[in-house]
PDB file of C-alpha atoms in Angstrom:
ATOM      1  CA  UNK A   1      19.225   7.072   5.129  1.00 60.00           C
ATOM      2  CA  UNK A   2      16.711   5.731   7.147  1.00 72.00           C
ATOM      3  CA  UNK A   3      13.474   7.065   4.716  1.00 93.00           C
ATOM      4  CA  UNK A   4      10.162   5.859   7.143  1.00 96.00           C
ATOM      5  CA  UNK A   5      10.638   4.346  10.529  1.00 96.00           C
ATOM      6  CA  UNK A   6       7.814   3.126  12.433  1.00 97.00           C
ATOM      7  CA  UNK A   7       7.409   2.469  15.741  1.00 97.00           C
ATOM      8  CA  UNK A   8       6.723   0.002  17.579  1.00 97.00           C
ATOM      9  CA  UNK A   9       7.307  -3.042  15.373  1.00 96.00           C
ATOM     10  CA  UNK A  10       5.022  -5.293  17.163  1.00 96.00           C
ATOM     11  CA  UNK A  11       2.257  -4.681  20.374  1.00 96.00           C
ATOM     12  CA  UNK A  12       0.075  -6.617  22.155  1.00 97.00           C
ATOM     13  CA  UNK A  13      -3.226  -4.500  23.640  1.00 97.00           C
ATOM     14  CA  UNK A  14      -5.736  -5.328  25.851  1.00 97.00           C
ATOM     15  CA  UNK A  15      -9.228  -4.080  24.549  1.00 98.00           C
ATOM     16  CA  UNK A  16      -9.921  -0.583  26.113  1.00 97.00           C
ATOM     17  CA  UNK A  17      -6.323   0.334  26.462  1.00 97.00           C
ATOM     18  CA  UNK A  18      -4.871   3.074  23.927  1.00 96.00           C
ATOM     19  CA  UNK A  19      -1.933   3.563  22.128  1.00 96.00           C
ATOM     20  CA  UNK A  20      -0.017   6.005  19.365  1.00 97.00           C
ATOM     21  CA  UNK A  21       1.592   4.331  16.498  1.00 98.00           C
ATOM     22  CA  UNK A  22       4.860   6.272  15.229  1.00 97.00           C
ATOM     23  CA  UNK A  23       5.893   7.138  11.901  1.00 98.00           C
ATOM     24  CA  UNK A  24       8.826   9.384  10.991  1.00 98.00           C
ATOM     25  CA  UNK A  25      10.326   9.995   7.639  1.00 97.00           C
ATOM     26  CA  UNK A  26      13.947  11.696   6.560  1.00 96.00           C
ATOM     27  CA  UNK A  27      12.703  12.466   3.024  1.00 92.00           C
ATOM     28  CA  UNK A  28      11.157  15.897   3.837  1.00 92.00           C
ATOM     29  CA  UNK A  29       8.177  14.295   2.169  1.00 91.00           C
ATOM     30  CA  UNK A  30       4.927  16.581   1.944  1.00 91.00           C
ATOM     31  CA  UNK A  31       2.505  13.699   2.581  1.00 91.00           C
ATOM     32  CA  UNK A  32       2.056  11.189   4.789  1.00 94.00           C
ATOM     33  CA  UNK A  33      -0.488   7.858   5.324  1.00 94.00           C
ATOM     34  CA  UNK A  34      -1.665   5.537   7.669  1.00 97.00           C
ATOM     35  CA  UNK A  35      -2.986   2.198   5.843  1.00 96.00           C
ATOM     36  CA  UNK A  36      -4.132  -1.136   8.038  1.00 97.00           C
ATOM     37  CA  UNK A  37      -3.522  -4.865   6.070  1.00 95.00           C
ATOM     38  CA  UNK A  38      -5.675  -7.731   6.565  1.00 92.00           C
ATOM     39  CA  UNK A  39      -6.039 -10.610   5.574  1.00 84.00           C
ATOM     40  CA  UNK A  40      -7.799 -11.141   1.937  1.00 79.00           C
ATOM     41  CA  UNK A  41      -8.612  -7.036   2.068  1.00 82.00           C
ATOM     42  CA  UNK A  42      -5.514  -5.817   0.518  1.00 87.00           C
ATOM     43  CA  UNK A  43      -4.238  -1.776   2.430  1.00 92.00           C
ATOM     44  CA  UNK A  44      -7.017   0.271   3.464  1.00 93.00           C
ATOM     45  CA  UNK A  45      -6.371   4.176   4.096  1.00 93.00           C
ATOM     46  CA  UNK A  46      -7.171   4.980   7.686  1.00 96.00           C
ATOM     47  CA  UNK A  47      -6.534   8.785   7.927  1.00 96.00           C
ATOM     48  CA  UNK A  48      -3.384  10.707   5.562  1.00 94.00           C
ATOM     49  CA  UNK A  49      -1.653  14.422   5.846  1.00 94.00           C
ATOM     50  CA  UNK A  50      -1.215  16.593   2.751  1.00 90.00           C
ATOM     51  CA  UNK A  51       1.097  18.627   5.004  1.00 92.00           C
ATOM     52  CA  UNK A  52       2.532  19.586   8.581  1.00 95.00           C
ATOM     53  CA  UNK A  53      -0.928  20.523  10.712  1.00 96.00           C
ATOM     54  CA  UNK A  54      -2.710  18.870   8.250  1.00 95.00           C
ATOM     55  CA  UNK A  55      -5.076  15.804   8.679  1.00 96.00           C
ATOM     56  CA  UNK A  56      -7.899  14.003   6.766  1.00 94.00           C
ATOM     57  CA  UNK A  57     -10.172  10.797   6.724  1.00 94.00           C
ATOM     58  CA  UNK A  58      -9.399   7.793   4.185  1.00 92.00           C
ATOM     59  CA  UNK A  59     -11.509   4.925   3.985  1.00 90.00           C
ATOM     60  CA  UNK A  60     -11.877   3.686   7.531  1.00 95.00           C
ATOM     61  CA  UNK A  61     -11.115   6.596   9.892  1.00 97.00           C
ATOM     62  CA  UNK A  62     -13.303   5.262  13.179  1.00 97.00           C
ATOM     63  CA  UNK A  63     -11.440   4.587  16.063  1.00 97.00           C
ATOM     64  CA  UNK A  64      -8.685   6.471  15.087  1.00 98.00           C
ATOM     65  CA  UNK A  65      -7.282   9.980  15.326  1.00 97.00           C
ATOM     66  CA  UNK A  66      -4.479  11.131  13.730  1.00 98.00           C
ATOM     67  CA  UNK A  67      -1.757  14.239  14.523  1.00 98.00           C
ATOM     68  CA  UNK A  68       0.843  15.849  12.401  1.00 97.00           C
ATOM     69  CA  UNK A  69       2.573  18.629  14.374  1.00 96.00           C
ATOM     70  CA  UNK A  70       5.781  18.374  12.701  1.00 96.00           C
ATOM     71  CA  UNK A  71       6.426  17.780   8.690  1.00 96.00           C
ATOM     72  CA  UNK A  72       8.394  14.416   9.761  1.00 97.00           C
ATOM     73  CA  UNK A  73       5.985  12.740  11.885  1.00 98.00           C
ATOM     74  CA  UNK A  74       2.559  11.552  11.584  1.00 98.00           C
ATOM     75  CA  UNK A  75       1.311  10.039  15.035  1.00 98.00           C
ATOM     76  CA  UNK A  76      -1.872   7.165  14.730  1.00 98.00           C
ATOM     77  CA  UNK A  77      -3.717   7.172  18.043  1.00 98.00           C
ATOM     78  CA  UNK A  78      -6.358   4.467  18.858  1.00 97.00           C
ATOM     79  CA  UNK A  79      -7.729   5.727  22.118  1.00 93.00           C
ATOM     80  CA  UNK A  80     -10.006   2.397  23.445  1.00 96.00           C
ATOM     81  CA  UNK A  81      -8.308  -0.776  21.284  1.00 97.00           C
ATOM     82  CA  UNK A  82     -11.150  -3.257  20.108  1.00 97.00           C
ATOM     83  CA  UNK A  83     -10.401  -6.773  18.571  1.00 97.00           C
ATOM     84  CA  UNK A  84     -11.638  -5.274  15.529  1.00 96.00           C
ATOM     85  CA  UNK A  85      -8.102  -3.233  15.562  1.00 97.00           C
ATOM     86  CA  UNK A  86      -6.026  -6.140  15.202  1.00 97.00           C
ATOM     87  CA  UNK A  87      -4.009  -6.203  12.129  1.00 97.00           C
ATOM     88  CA  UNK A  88      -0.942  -4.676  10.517  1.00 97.00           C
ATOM     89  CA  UNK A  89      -0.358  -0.888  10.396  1.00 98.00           C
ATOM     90  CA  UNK A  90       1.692   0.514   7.895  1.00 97.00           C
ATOM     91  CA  UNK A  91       2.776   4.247   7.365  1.00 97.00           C
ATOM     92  CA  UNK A  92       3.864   5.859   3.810  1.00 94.00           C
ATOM     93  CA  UNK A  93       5.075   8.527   2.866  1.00 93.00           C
ATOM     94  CA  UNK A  94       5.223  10.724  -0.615  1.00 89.00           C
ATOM     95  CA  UNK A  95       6.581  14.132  -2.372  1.00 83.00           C
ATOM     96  CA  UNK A  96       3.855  15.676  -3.284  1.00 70.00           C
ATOM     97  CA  UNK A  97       1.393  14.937  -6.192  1.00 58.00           C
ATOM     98  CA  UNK A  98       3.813  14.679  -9.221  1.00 55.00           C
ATOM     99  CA  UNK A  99       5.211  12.305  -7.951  1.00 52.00           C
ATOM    100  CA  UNK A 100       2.569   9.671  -7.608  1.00 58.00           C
ATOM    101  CA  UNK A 101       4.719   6.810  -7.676  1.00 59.00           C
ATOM    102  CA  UNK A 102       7.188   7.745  -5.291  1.00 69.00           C
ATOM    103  CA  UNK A 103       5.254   5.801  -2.069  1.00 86.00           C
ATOM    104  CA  UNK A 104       7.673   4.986   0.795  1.00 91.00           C
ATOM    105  CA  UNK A 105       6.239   2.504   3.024  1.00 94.00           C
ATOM    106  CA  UNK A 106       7.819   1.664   6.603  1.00 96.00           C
ATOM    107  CA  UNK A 107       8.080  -1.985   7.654  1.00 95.00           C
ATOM    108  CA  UNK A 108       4.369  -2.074   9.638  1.00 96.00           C
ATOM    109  CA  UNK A 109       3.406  -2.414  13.017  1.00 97.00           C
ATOM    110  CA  UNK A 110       1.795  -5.849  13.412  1.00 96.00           C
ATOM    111  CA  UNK A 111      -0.875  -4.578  16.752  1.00 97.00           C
ATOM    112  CA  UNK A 112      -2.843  -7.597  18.369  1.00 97.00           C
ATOM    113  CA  UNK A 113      -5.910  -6.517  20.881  1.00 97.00           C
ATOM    114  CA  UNK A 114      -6.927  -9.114  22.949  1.00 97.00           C
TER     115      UNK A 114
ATOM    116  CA  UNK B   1     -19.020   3.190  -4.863  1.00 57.00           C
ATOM    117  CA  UNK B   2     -15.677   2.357  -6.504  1.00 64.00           C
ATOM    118  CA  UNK B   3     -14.853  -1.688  -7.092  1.00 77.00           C
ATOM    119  CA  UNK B   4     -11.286  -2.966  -7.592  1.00 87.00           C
ATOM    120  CA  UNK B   5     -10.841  -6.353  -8.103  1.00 92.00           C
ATOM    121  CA  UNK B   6      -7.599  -8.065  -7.847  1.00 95.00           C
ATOM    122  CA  UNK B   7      -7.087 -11.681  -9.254  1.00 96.00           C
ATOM    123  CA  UNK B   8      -6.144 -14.273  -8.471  1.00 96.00           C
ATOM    124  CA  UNK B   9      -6.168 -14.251  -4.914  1.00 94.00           C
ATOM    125  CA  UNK B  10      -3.205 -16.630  -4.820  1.00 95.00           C
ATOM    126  CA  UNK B  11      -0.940 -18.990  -7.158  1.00 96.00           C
ATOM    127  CA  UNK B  12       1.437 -21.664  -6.237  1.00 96.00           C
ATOM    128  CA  UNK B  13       4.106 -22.211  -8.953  1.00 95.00           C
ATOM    129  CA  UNK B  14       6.752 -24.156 -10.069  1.00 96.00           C
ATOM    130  CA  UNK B  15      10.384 -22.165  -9.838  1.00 97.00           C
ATOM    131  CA  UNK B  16      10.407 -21.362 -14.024  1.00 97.00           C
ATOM    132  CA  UNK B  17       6.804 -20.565 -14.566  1.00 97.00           C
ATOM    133  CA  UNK B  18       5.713 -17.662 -15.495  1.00 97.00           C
ATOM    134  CA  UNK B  19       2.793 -15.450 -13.611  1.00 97.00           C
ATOM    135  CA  UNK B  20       0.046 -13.642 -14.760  1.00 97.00           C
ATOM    136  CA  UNK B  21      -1.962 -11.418 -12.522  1.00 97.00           C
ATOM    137  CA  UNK B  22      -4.715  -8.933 -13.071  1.00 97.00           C
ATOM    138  CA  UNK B  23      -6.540  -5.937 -11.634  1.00 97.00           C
ATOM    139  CA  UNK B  24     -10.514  -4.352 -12.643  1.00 96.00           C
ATOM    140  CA  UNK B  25     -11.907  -1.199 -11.943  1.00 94.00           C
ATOM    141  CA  UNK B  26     -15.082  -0.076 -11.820  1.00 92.00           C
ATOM    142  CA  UNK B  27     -13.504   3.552 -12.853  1.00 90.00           C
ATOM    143  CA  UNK B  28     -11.126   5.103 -14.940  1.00 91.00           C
ATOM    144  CA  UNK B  29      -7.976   5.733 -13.775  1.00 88.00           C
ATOM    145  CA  UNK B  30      -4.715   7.699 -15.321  1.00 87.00           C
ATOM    146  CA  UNK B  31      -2.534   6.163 -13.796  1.00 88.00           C
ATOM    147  CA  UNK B  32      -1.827   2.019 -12.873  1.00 91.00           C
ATOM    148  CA  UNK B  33       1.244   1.258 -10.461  1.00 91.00           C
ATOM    149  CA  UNK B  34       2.306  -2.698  -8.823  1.00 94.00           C
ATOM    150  CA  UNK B  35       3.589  -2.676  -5.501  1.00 94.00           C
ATOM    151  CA  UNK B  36       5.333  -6.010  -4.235  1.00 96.00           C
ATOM    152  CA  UNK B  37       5.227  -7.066  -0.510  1.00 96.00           C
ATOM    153  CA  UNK B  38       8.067  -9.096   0.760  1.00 95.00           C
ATOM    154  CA  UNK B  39       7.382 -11.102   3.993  1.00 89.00           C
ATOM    155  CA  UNK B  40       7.353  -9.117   6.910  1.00 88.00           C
ATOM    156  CA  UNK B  41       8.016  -5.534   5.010  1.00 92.00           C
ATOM    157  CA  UNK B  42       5.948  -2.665   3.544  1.00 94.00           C
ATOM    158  CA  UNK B  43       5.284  -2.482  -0.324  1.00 94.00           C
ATOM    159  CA  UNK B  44       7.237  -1.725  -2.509  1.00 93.00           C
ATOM    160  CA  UNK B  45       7.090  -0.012  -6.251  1.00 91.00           C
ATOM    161  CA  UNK B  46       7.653  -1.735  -9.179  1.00 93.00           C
ATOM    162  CA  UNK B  47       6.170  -1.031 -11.936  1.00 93.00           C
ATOM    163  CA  UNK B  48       4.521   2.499 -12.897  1.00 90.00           C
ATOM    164  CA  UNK B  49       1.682   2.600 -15.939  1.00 92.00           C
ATOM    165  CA  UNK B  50       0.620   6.591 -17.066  1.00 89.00           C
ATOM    166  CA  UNK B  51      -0.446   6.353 -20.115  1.00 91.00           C
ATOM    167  CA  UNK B  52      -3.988   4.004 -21.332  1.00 93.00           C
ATOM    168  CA  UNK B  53      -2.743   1.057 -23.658  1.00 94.00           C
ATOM    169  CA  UNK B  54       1.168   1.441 -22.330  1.00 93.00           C
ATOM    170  CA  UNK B  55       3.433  -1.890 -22.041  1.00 96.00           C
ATOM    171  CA  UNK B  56       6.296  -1.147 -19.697  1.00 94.00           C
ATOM    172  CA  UNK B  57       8.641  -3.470 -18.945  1.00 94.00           C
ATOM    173  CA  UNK B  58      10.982  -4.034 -15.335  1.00 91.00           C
ATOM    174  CA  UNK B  59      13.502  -7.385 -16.193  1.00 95.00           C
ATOM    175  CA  UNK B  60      11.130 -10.196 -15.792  1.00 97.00           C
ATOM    176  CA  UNK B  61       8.373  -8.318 -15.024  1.00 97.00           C
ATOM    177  CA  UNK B  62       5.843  -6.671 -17.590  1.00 97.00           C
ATOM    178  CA  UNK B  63       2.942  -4.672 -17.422  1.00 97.00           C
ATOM    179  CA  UNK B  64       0.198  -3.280 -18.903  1.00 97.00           C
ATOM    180  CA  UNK B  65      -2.603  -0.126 -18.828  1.00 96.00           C
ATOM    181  CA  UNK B  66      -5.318  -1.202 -20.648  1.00 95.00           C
ATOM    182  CA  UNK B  67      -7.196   0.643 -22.986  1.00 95.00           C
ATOM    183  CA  UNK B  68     -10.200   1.524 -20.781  1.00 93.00           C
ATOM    184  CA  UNK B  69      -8.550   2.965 -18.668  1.00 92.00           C
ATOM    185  CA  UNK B  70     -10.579   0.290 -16.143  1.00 94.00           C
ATOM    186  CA  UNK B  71      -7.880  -2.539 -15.443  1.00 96.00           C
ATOM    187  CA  UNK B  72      -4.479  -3.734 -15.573  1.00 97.00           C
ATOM    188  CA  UNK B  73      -2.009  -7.021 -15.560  1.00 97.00           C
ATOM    189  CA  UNK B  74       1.193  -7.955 -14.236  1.00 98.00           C
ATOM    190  CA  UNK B  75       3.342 -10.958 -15.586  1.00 98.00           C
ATOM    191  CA  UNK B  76       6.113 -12.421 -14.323  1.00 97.00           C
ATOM    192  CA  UNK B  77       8.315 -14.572 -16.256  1.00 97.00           C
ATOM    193  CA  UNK B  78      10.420 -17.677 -15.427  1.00 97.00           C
ATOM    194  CA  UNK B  79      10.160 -17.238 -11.526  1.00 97.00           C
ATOM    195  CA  UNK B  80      12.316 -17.573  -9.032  1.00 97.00           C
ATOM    196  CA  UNK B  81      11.637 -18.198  -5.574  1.00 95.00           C
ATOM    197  CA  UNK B  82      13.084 -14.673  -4.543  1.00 95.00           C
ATOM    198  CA  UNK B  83       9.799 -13.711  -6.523  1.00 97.00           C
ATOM    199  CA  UNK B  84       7.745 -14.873  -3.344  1.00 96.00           C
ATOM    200  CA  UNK B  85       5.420 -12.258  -1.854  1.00 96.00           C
ATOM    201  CA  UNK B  86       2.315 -10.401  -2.188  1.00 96.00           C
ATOM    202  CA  UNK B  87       1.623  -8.066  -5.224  1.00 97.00           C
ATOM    203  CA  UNK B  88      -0.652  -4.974  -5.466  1.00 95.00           C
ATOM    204  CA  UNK B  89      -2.184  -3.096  -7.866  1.00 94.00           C
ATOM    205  CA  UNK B  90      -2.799   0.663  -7.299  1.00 91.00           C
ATOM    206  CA  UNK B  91      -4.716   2.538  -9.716  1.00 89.00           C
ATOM    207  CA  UNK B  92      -4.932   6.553  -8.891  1.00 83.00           C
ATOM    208  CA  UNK B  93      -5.436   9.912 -10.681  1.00 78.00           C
ATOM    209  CA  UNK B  94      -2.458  11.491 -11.624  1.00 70.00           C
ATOM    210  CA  UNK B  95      -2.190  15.382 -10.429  1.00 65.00           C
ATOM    211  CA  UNK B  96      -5.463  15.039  -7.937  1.00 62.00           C
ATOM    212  CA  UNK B  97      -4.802  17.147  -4.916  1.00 59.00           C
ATOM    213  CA  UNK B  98      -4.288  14.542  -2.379  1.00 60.00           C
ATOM    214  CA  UNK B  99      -2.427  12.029  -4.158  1.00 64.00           C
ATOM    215  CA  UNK B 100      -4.286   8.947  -2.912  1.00 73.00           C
ATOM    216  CA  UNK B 101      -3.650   5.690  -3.872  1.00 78.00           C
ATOM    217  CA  UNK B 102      -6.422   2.716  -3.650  1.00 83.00           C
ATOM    218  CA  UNK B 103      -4.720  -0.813  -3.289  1.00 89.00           C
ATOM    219  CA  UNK B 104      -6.118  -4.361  -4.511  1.00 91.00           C
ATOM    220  CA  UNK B 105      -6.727  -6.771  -2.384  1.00 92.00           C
ATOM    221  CA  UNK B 106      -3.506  -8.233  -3.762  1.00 94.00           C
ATOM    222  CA  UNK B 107      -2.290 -11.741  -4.811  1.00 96.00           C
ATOM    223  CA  UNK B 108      -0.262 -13.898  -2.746  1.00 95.00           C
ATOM    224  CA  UNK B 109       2.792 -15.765  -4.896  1.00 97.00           C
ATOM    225  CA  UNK B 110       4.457 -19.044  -3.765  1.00 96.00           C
ATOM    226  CA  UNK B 111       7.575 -19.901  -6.059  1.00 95.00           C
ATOM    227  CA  UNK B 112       8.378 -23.800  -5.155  1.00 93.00           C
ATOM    228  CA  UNK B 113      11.947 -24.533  -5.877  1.00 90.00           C
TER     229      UNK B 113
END
């Protein structure tokens, strides 16, 4: 029971190149979340999903696009990495609503643009 | 806009003492959870808060919703260097549509054997 994977674990960009960020879950959970960490700034929401073809903008959507074609995977695309982008990405994952505590987080993505 | 402040920013402890750690809001919220972050993994839920003025406790960990709804604490007691990591608050509305948490900035815990 694998519950969220993401993928790649670590990356190393060079700015102006792009990438997608993978997360898949096994939960059949409704929604899903993109959140970067940095240092003294605690998780910030970059974009979530309340549901497959679903997206919408958290806290600090620009530079990012998001996709969720299929109810297990929500895809974070950064199309033209800045240094800015460096930091830790971290997907989670939820039921639905009622179940507010029930946040799965994957292990993060620790992305360095250079 | 909305303010949540997390404090302290870090502590460095003795193995045995016990840890006190709070969160402020600038709104109301129904609902208080603490996440913990071990090195080099995502958070992870560990104590849940629904109701304003609740005391739940987890082993050695206790915590409480305070009564205005605007903040809540997090003590550990006699730690143990397993205890090492980062801890979150994450206040949210209960039943909103989109089920959005906000996280503190989070404090940092060293446990020194």
């Amino acid at each position: 029971n694998a519950g969220v994977t993401q993928t790649p674990k670590f990356r190393v960009l060079k700015t102006g190149q792009s990438m997608t960020l993978l997360c898949a879950q096994d939960m059949n959970h409704e929604y899903m979340y993109w959140y970067r960490q940095d240092p003294g700034m605690g998780l910030r929401l970059i974009h979530y999903s309340v549901g497959e073809g679903t997206t919408a903008k958290g806290e600090v959507p620009d530079g990012y696009n998001v996709s969720r074609l299929k109810k297990q995977n929500f895809l974070l695309g950064l199309e033209s990495a800045a240094p800015s982008q460096t930091s830790v990405y971290f997907c989670a994952s939820s039921r639905t609503a009622d179940t507010l505590g029930g946040y799965t987080f994957g292990s993060g993505t620790r992305l360095t643009v250079v | 806009g909305q303010q949540l402040n997390q404090s302290p920013q870090s502590m460095f402890i003795q193995e045995g003492e016990d840890v006190s750690m709070n969160c402020t809001s600038s709104s109301i919220f129904n609902t208080w959870l603490w996440y913990k972050q071990d090195p080099g993994e995502g958070p992870v839920l560990l104590i849940a808060l629904y109701k304003a003025g609740e005391l739940t406790s987890n082993g050695r960990l206790t915590a409480q919703f305070g009564i205005t709804r605007k903040d809540s604490f997090l003590n550990i007691s006699a730690s143990i260097p397993s205890d090492v990591g980062i801890y979150f608050c994450a206040p949210a509305n209960y039943g909103g549509a989109t089920n959005k948490l906000i996280f503190g900035t989070g404090t940092l815990l060293a446990v020194q054997p």
